[in-house]
Coordinates of N, CA and C in Angstrom, one line a residue:
D262 N -139.8 106.6 56.7 CA -138.8 106.2 57.5 C -138.6 107.2 58.6
S263 N -138.7 106.8 59.9 CA -138.7 107.7 61.0 C -137.4 108.2 61.4
T264 N -136.3 107.7 60.8 CA -135.0 108.2 61.1 C -134.4 109.1 60.0
S265 N -135.1 109.2 58.9 CA -134.5 110.1 57.8 C -134.7 111.5 58.1
G266 N -134.1 112.4 57.3 CA -134.3 113.8 57.4 C -135.5 114.3 56.8
R267 N -136.3 113.4 56.2 CA -137.5 113.8 55.5 C -138.6 114.0 56.5
T268 N -139.7 114.7 56.2 CA -140.8 114.8 57.0 C -141.7 113.6 57.0
R269 N -142.4 113.4 58.1 CA -143.3 112.2 58.2 C -144.4 112.3 57.1
A270 N -144.7 113.4 56.6 CA -145.7 113.6 55.6 C -145.3 112.9 54.2
D271 N -144.0 112.7 54.1 CA -143.6 112.0 52.8 C -144.2 110.7 52.5
S272 N -144.5 109.9 53.5 CA -145.2 108.6 53.3 C -146.6 108.8 52.8
I273 N -147.3 109.8 53.2 CA -148.6 110.1 52.7 C -148.5 110.7 51.3
L274 N -147.6 111.6 51.1 CA -147.5 112.1 49.7 C -147.2 111.0 48.7
M275 N -146.3 110.1 49.1 CA -146.0 109.0 48.2 C -147.2 108.1 48.0
A276 N -147.9 107.8 49.1 CA -149.1 107.0 49.0 C -150.1 107.6 48.1
E277 N -150.3 108.9 48.2 CA -151.3 109.6 47.3 C -150.8 109.5 45.9
K278 N -149.6 109.7 45.6 CA -149.0 109.6 44.2 C -149.2 108.1 43.7
V279 N -148.9 107.1 44.4 CA -149.0 105.7 44.0 C -150.5 105.4 43.7
A280 N -151.4 105.8 44.7 CA -152.8 105.6 44.5 C -153.3 106.3 43.3
R281 N -153.0 107.5 43.1 CA -153.4 108.3 41.9 C -152.9 107.7 40.6
E282 N -151.7 107.3 40.5 CA -151.1 106.8 39.3 C -151.4 105.4 39.0
T283 N -151.7 104.6 40.0 CA -151.9 103.2 39.7 C -153.3 102.7 40.0
G284 N -154.0 103.5 40.8 CA -155.4 103.0 41.2 C -155.3 102.0 42.3
M285 N -154.2 101.7 42.8 CA -154.0 100.7 43.9 C -154.4 101.2 45.2
C286 N -154.9 100.3 46.1 CA -155.2 100.7 47.5 C -153.8 100.8 48.2
V287 N -153.6 101.8 48.9 CA -152.3 102.0 49.6 C -152.5 102.2 51.1
M288 N -151.4 102.0 51.9 CA -151.4 102.1 53.3 C -150.1 102.7 53.8
P289 N -150.0 104.0 53.9 CA -148.8 104.6 54.4 C -148.6 104.4 55.9
H290 N -147.3 104.4 56.3 CA -147.0 104.3 57.7 C -147.0 105.7 58.2
I291 N -147.8 105.9 59.3 CA -147.9 107.2 59.9 C -147.2 107.2 61.3
C292 N -146.2 108.0 61.4 CA -145.4 108.1 62.6 C -145.8 109.4 63.4
C293 N -145.9 109.2 64.7 CA -146.3 110.4 65.5 C -145.2 111.1 66.1
R294 N -143.9 110.7 65.9 CA -142.8 111.4 66.5 C -142.7 112.8 65.9
D295 N -142.4 113.7 66.7 CA -142.1 115.1 66.4 C -143.4 115.9 65.8
K296 N -144.6 115.4 66.1 CA -145.8 116.1 65.7 C -146.7 116.2 66.9
N297 N -147.5 117.3 67.0 CA -148.5 117.3 68.0 C -149.8 116.9 67.4
A298 N -150.9 116.8 68.3 CA -152.1 116.3 67.9 C -152.8 117.1 66.7
I299 N -152.6 118.4 66.8 CA -153.2 119.3 65.7 C -152.5 118.9 64.4
A300 N -151.2 118.8 64.4 CA -150.5 118.5 63.1 C -150.9 117.1 62.6
M301 N -151.1 116.2 63.5 CA -151.5 114.8 63.1 C -152.9 114.8 62.5
R302 N -153.8 115.5 63.1 CA -155.2 115.6 62.6 C -155.2 116.2 61.2
S303 N -154.4 117.3 61.0 CA -154.3 117.9 59.7 C -153.7 117.0 58.7
Q304 N -152.7 116.3 59.0 CA -152.1 115.3 58.1 C -153.1 114.2 57.7
L305 N -153.8 113.7 58.7 CA -154.7 112.6 58.4 C -155.9 113.1 57.6
L306 N -156.4 114.3 57.9 CA -157.5 114.9 57.1 C -157.1 115.1 55.7
G307 N -155.9 115.6 55.5 CA -155.4 115.8 54.1 C -155.3 114.5 53.4
A308 N -154.8 113.5 54.0 CA -154.7 112.1 53.4 C -156.1 111.6 53.0
Y309 N -157.0 111.7 54.0 CA -158.4 111.2 53.8 C -159.0 112.0 52.6
I310 N -158.9 113.3 52.5 CA -159.5 114.1 51.4 C -158.9 113.6 50.1
N311 N -157.7 113.1 50.1 CA -157.0 112.7 48.9 C -157.2 111.2 48.7
G312 N -158.1 110.5 49.3 CA -158.5 109.1 49.1 C -157.7 108.1 49.9
I313 N -156.9 108.5 50.8 CA -156.1 107.6 51.6 C -156.9 107.3 52.9
Q314 N -157.3 106.1 53.1 CA -158.2 105.7 54.2 C -157.6 104.6 55.0
N315 N -156.4 104.1 54.7 CA -155.8 103.0 55.4 C -154.5 103.4 55.9
F316 N -154.2 103.1 57.2 CA -152.9 103.6 57.8 C -152.3 102.5 58.7
L317 N -151.0 102.4 58.6 CA -150.2 101.7 59.7 C -149.7 102.7 60.6
V318 N -150.1 102.7 61.9 CA -149.8 103.7 62.8 C -148.6 103.2 63.7
I319 N -147.6 104.0 63.7 CA -146.4 103.6 64.5 C -145.9 104.8 65.4
T320 N -145.3 104.5 66.5 CA -144.8 105.6 67.3 C -143.6 106.3 66.7
G321 N -142.7 105.5 66.2 CA -141.5 106.0 65.5 C -140.3 105.8 66.3
D322 N -139.1 105.7 65.7 CA -137.9 105.4 66.3 C -137.3 106.6 67.0
P323 N -136.5 106.5 68.1 CA -135.9 107.6 68.6 C -134.8 108.1 67.7
I324 N -134.4 109.3 67.9 CA -133.3 109.9 67.1 C -132.0 109.1 67.3
P325 N -131.3 108.8 66.3 CA -130.0 108.0 66.4 C -129.1 108.6 67.5
S326 N -128.4 107.8 68.2 CA -127.6 108.3 69.3 C -126.5 109.3 68.9
M327 N -126.0 109.1 67.7 CA -124.9 110.0 67.2 C -125.3 111.4 67.0
V328 N -126.6 111.7 66.9 CA -127.0 113.1 66.7 C -127.9 113.6 67.9
R329 N -128.0 112.8 68.9 CA -128.9 113.3 70.0 C -128.3 114.5 70.8
T330 N -127.1 114.8 70.6 CA -126.6 116.0 71.3 C -127.1 117.3 70.6
T331 N -127.4 117.2 69.3 CA -127.9 118.4 68.6 C -129.3 118.3 68.2
V332 N -129.9 117.1 68.2 CA -131.3 117.0 67.8 C -132.1 116.2 68.9
K333 N -133.3 116.7 69.2 CA -134.1 116.0 70.2 C -135.4 115.5 69.6
S334 N -135.7 114.3 70.0 CA -137.0 113.7 69.6 C -138.1 114.4 70.4
V335 N -139.3 114.5 69.8 CA -140.5 114.9 70.6 C -141.5 113.9 70.4
F336 N -142.0 113.4 71.6 CA -143.1 112.4 71.6 C -144.2 112.9 72.5
N337 N -145.1 113.6 71.9 CA -146.3 114.1 72.6 C -147.3 113.0 73.0
F338 N -147.3 112.0 72.1 CA -148.1 110.8 72.4 C -147.5 109.6 71.6
D339 N -148.0 108.4 71.8 CA -147.5 107.3 71.1 C -148.5 106.8 70.1
S340 N -148.2 105.6 69.5 CA -149.1 105.0 68.5 C -150.6 104.8 69.0
V341 N -150.7 104.4 70.3 CA -152.0 104.3 70.9 C -152.8 105.6 70.9
G342 N -152.1 106.7 71.3 CA -152.6 108.0 71.3 C -153.1 108.4 69.9
L343 N -152.3 108.1 68.9 CA -152.6 108.5 67.5 C -153.8 107.7 67.1
M344 N -153.9 106.4 67.5 CA -155.1 105.6 67.2 C -156.3 106.2 67.8
Q345 N -156.2 106.7 69.0 CA -157.4 107.3 69.6 C -157.8 108.6 68.9
I346 N -156.8 109.3 68.3 CA -157.2 110.5 67.5 C -157.9 110.0 66.2
L347 N -157.4 108.9 65.6 CA -158.1 108.4 64.4 C -159.5 107.9 64.8
A348 N -159.7 107.2 65.9 CA -161.0 106.8 66.4 C -161.9 108.0 66.5
D349 N -161.5 109.1 67.1 CA -162.3 110.3 67.2 C -162.6 110.8 65.9
M350 N -161.6 110.9 64.9 CA -161.9 111.4 63.6 C -162.9 110.5 62.8
N351 N -162.9 109.2 63.1 CA -163.8 108.3 62.5 C -165.3 108.6 62.9
E352 N -165.4 109.0 64.2 CA -166.7 109.4 64.7 C -167.1 110.8 64.3
E353 N -166.2 111.7 64.2 CA -166.5 113.1 63.9 C -166.4 113.5 62.4
Q354 N -165.4 113.2 61.7 CA -165.2 113.6 60.4 C -165.4 112.5 59.3
F355 N -165.0 111.3 59.6 CA -165.0 110.2 58.6 C -166.2 109.3 58.8
T356 N -167.3 109.8 59.2 CA -168.5 109.0 59.5 C -169.0 108.1 58.3
Q357 N -168.9 108.7 57.1 CA -169.4 108.0 55.9 C -168.6 106.8 55.6
A358 N -167.3 106.9 55.7 CA -166.4 105.8 55.4 C -165.2 105.9 56.3
P359 N -165.3 105.3 57.5 CA -164.2 105.4 58.5 C -162.9 104.9 58.0
A360 N -161.8 105.5 58.5 CA -160.5 105.1 58.1 C -160.2 103.8 58.8
S361 N -159.4 103.0 58.2 CA -159.0 101.7 58.7 C -157.5 101.8 59.1
Y362 N -157.1 101.3 60.3 CA -155.8 101.5 60.8 C -155.3 100.3 61.7
G363 N -154.1 100.1 61.6 CA -153.5 99.0 62.4 C -152.2 99.5 63.0
G364 N -151.5 98.6 63.7 CA -150.3 98.9 64.4 C -149.2 97.8 64.1
A365 N -148.1 98.1 64.7 CA -146.9 97.2 64.5 C -146.8 96.4 65.8
I366 N -146.2 95.2 65.6 CA -145.9 94.3 66.7 C -144.3 94.3 66.8
R367 N -143.9 94.5 68.0 CA -142.4 94.5 68.2 C -142.0 93.2 68.9
R368 N -140.8 93.1 69.5 CA -140.2 91.9 69.9 C -140.6 91.5 71.3
N369 N -140.7 92.4 72.3 CA -140.9 92.0 73.7 C -142.3 91.4 73.9
L370 N -142.4 90.1 74.0 CA -143.7 89.4 74.1 C -144.6 89.9 75.1
E371 N -144.2 89.9 76.4 CA -145.1 90.2 77.5 C -145.6 91.7 77.4
V372 N -144.8 92.6 77.0 CA -145.2 94.0 76.9 C -146.1 94.1 75.6
E373 N -145.8 93.4 74.6 CA -146.5 93.5 73.3 C -147.9 93.0 73.4
I374 N -148.2 92.0 74.2 CA -149.5 91.5 74.3 C -150.4 92.6 74.9
G375 N -149.9 93.2 75.9 CA -150.7 94.3 76.5 C -150.9 95.5 75.6
R376 N -149.8 95.8 74.8 CA -150.0 96.9 73.8 C -150.9 96.6 72.7
V377 N -150.9 95.3 72.2 CA -151.9 94.9 71.2 C -153.3 95.1 71.7
K378 N -153.5 94.7 72.9 CA -154.9 94.9 73.5 C -155.3 96.3 73.6
K379 N -154.3 97.2 74.0 CA -154.6 98.6 74.0 C -154.9 99.2 72.7
K380 N -154.1 98.8 71.7 CA -154.3 99.2 70.3 C -155.6 98.8 69.8
M381 N -156.0 97.5 70.1 CA -157.3 97.0 69.6 C -158.5 97.9 70.3
A382 N -158.3 98.2 71.6 CA -159.3 99.0 72.2 C -159.4 100.4 71.6
A383 N -158.3 100.9 71.0 CA -158.3 102.2 70.3 C -158.7 102.1 68.9
G384 N -159.1 100.9 68.4 CA -159.7 100.7 67.1 C -158.8 100.1 66.1
A385 N -157.6 99.6 66.4 CA -156.8 98.9 65.5 C -157.4 97.6 65.0
T386 N -157.4 97.4 63.7 CA -158.1 96.2 63.2 C -157.1 95.2 62.6
F387 N -155.8 95.5 62.6 CA -154.8 94.6 62.1 C -153.4 95.0 62.7
F388 N -152.5 94.1 62.6 CA -151.1 94.3 63.1 C -150.1 93.8 62.1
L389 N -149.0 94.4 61.9 CA -147.9 94.0 61.0 C -146.7 93.8 61.9
T390 N -146.0 92.6 61.6 CA -144.8 92.3 62.3 C -143.6 92.8 61.5
Q391 N -142.4 92.8 62.1 CA -141.2 92.9 61.4 C -141.0 91.6 60.6
P392 N -140.1 91.5 59.7 CA -139.9 90.3 59.0 C -139.6 89.1 59.9
I393 N -140.2 88.0 59.7 CA -140.0 86.8 60.5 C -139.2 85.8 59.8
S394 N -138.1 85.3 60.4 CA -137.2 84.4 59.7 C -136.8 83.3 60.7
T395 N -137.3 83.3 61.9 CA -137.0 82.2 62.9 C -138.2 81.6 63.5
Q396 N -138.1 80.4 63.9 CA -139.2 79.7 64.6 C -139.6 80.4 65.9
E397 N -138.6 81.0 66.6 CA -138.9 81.7 67.8 C -139.8 82.9 67.5
S398 N -139.5 83.6 66.4 CA -140.3 84.8 66.1 C -141.7 84.3 65.7
A399 N -141.8 83.2 64.9 CA -143.1 82.7 64.6 C -143.9 82.3 65.8
D400 N -143.3 81.7 66.8 CA -143.9 81.2 68.0 C -144.4 82.4 68.8
R401 N -143.6 83.5 68.8 CA -144.0 84.7 69.5 C -145.3 85.3 68.9
V402 N -145.3 85.4 67.6 CA -146.5 85.9 66.9 C -147.7 85.0 67.2
R403 N -147.5 83.8 67.1 CA -148.6 82.8 67.4 C -149.2 83.0 68.8
R404 N -148.3 83.2 69.8 CA -148.8 83.4 71.1 C -149.6 84.7 71.2
I405 N -149.1 85.8 70.6 CA -149.8 87.1 70.6 C -151.2 86.9 70.0
K406 N -151.3 86.2 68.9 CA -152.6 85.9 68.2 C -153.5 85.1 69.2
E407 N -153.0 84.1 69.8 CA -153.8 83.3 70.7 C -154.3 84.1 71.9
E408 N -153.5 85.0 72.5 CA -153.9 85.7 73.6 C -154.7 87.0 73.4
T409 N -154.7 87.5 72.1 CA -155.4 88.7 71.8 C -156.5 88.5 70.8
G410 N -156.4 87.5 69.9 CA -157.4 87.4 68.9 C -157.1 88.3 67.7
A411 N -156.0 89.0 67.7 CA -155.7 90.1 66.7 C -155.5 89.4 65.3
R412 N -155.8 90.2 64.3 CA -155.5 89.9 62.9 C -154.1 90.3 62.7
I413 N -153.2 89.4 62.4 CA -151.7 89.7 62.3 C -151.2 89.4 60.9
L414 N -150.6 90.3 60.3 CA -149.9 90.2 59.0 C -148.4 90.0 59.3
C415 N -147.9 88.9 58.9 CA -146.5 88.6 59.2 C -145.6 89.2 58.1
G416 N -144.6 90.0 58.5 CA -143.7 90.6 57.6 C -142.8 89.5 57.0
I417 N -142.6 89.7 55.7 CA -141.7 88.8 55.0 C -140.7 89.6 54.2
M418 N -139.4 89.3 54.3 CA -138.4 90.0 53.6 C -137.3 89.0 53.2
P419 N -137.3 88.5 52.0 CA -136.3 87.5 51.6 C -134.9 88.1 51.6
F420 N -134.0 87.3 52.0 CA -132.6 87.7 52.0 C -132.0 87.5 50.6
V421 N -131.4 88.5 50.0 CA -130.9 88.4 48.7 C -129.5 88.1 48.6
S422 N -128.8 88.2 49.7 CA -127.3 87.9 49.7 C -126.9 87.8 51.2
L423 N -125.7 87.3 51.4 CA -125.1 87.3 52.7 C -124.9 88.7 53.3
K424 N -124.5 89.6 52.4 CA -124.3 91.0 52.9 C -125.6 91.6 53.3
N425 N -126.7 91.3 52.6 CA -128.1 91.8 53.0 C -128.5 91.2 54.3
A426 N -128.3 89.9 54.5 CA -128.7 89.2 55.7 C -127.9 89.7 56.9
T427 N -126.6 89.9 56.7 CA -125.7 90.4 57.8 C -126.1 91.8 58.2
F428 N -126.5 92.7 57.2 CA -126.9 94.0 57.5 C -128.2 94.0 58.3
M429 N -129.1 93.1 57.9 CA -130.4 93.0 58.7 C -130.1 92.6 60.1
K430 N -129.2 91.6 60.3 CA -128.9 91.1 61.6 C -128.3 92.2 62.5
N431 N -127.4 93.0 61.9 CA -126.6 93.9 62.7 C -127.2 95.3 62.8
E432 N -128.0 95.7 61.8 CA -128.4 97.1 61.7 C -129.9 97.3 61.8
M433 N -130.7 96.3 61.7 CA -132.2 96.5 61.7 C -132.8 96.0 63.0
A434 N -133.1 96.9 63.9 CA -133.6 96.5 65.2 C -134.9 95.7 65.1
G435 N -135.1 94.6 65.8 CA -136.3 93.9 65.8 C -136.4 92.8 64.8
I436 N -135.4 92.6 64.0 CA -135.4 91.5 63.0 C -134.4 90.5 63.4
D437 N -134.9 89.3 63.7 CA -134.0 88.2 64.1 C -133.5 87.5 62.9
V438 N -132.1 87.5 62.8 CA -131.5 86.7 61.8 C -130.4 85.8 62.5
T439 N -130.6 84.5 62.5 CA -129.7 83.6 63.2 C -128.4 83.4 62.5
D440 N -127.5 82.9 63.2 CA -126.2 82.5 62.6 C -126.4 81.4 61.6
E441 N -127.4 80.5 61.9 CA -127.7 79.4 61.0 C -128.2 80.0 59.7
V442 N -129.0 81.0 59.7 CA -129.4 81.6 58.4 C -128.2 82.2 57.7
L443 N -127.3 82.9 58.4 CA -126.1 83.5 57.8 C -125.2 82.4 57.1
A444 N -125.2 81.2 57.8 CA -124.3 80.1 57.3 C -125.0 79.6 56.0

């Protein structure tokens, strides 16, 4: 989670633990906020050495506004830049079994079509959306698919209660929850 006080390496450590204890194939979310290219290469190399070869690459959320006066985000590069680092590592270090990675799809359709194309050019082989619960969201994803040819995995998150759905509507950016769903 890019807004928690934990380090970004926690997702890799957890992925390594789950893979080791269950034998399952895992895919940690890798966030490039607050890390430089050397730190990211080190983190990716450590994950790869420990059997993690699949990644969801994200830029990361900005620091919450309530703490911006005391804490500053550092973005030396975005998800496309991190994908280019992975592409380089696939050619240089991971030649025997290249890492597989993909990116996230956000809400702004026109901007996102261009970003998906850039991510594909940087080697992304799949994309994951936020949970989809409206026809408008499904239509947006369909259009991105048609215009880019990307392999898209649609996020699904069932609502377990009205409180849960209301929280998602009000507190989770990028997730569309209509008043009809709340009713």
